[in-house]
Amino acid sequence: MTRAAQAERTRAAILTTARRLFATHGYDATSLHTIADEMDVTKANVYYYFRTKTAILEALLDNSVTYFDPLLTETAQLKGKRARAEHLVAGFVDQVVANRALSPLGQTHPSVRRNERINAEPARLATTAMRLLYGDEPTDDQRAAWFLASDVGPVVAGLPHLTHDELREVLRRLCLRVLRV
Amino acid sequence: MTRAAQAERTRAAILTTARRLFATHGYDATSLHTIADEMDVTKANVYYYFRTKTAILEALLDNSVTYFDPLLTETAQLKGKRARAEHLVAGFVDQVVANRALSPLGQTHPSVRRNERINAEPARLATTAMRLLYGDEPTDDQRAAWFLASDVGPVVAGLPHLTHDELREVLRRLCLRVLRV
DNA sequence: GTCTATAAACGGATAGAC
DNA sequence: GTCTATCCGTTTATAGAC
């Protein structure tokens, strides 16, 4: 394996491992030592790829943004609130299920919320999504519905026995019911 | 003031302050030094009342259990799933709104979930509540609805501009809609 | 009941060898 | 690209004076 390929491998492994541990134990309760140990490298090696712990979190959120941006663009091209809700929910749920064992790192997480810079992009995406579903001036009930539906982590955690397909269907029905106020 | 009264005062202040800071910054990101500073005492004094940081978290969760236990008992005496859902939601939402600035410390929180002993009681309450609403064998959709509705923290955080009364009404409507599957 | 002082361990981060 | 060794601030927790 070339050195460049090895580098890409390690970098990706750090992100995967970090994401899993952040989701399980929380960002603050996960030390770089733990991340490194889990993938059988040293802490110093992790620092070779990410200058700070925060940088790892930022990289993870960038991945989310990269996924949701095109989804929102597609959704905007559909006509009718019903069709938009269905497309948006389907895309959202697919990503949640795909990262099931990892669980999503939502805007809710204190580690995300307290960093202005990290928080900016996800907040922008949330605003855009609400516009698509509810127009320029969502009611408080609509905004509440959005905040609830975008945080399905506890639901995923509560239903570990479902297959991926079952979970996907449950989440789709649930989110659509919540969002169509 | 007697010494006993002073003790009760300080103990209560620790819990109030800790709860606020845990909710804002997360359990792990809140140090005992910060808690102590916020209430103008020393860290050592906090340790006089609670042997460990975990003990503070346990005490906070005990408070929640103490609140929800009678609520579930009342609910069980009502006939009809609709009436039960309304009573349960009303009581739940009242507690959420009353602790609004503090925000609820749900089972979701990693700090709670990772401690088997801490986690046991809230999990029991959840099971009881689901039985009351959905009978002995809830469907996956029903269980999913419960998990989502019991974690309204993000909704509270997202609607800071509402008055208490407004927030209460929004949450009641939202939870009822989610739970009545 | 509250304080000062300190122990002991941990966490993020860097220097420099290989 | 990965490692060993180390620095330094912070954190949990305790000992002992008042």
Coordinates of C-alpha atoms in Angstrom, one line a residue, chain B residues 15 18 22 27 50 52-63 105 109-115 118:
Chain B
L15 CA -28.6 20.6 43.2
A18 CA -25.6 21.6 39.1
F22 CA -25.4 20.1 33.4
Y27 CA -22.5 16.7 32.6
F50 CA -21.9 14.7 47.9
T52 CA -18.7 12.1 44.2
K53 CA -19.8 14.0 41.1
T54 CA -21.9 11.0 40.1
A55 CA -23.8 11.2 43.4
I56 CA -25.0 14.7 42.4
L57 CA -26.4 13.3 39.1
E58 CA -28.1 10.4 41.0
A59 CA -29.8 12.9 43.4
L60 CA -31.1 14.9 40.4
L61 CA -32.5 11.8 38.8
D62 CA -34.1 10.7 42.1
N63 CA -36.0 14.0 42.1
L105 CA -31.9 15.6 32.0
H109 CA -27.9 11.9 28.1
P110 CA -24.8 9.8 27.7
S111 CA -23.8 10.5 31.3
V112 CA -27.0 8.9 32.4
R113 CA -27.1 6.0 30.0
R114 CA -23.6 4.8 30.7
N115 CA -24.3 4.2 34.4
I118 CA -28.5 5.4 37.4

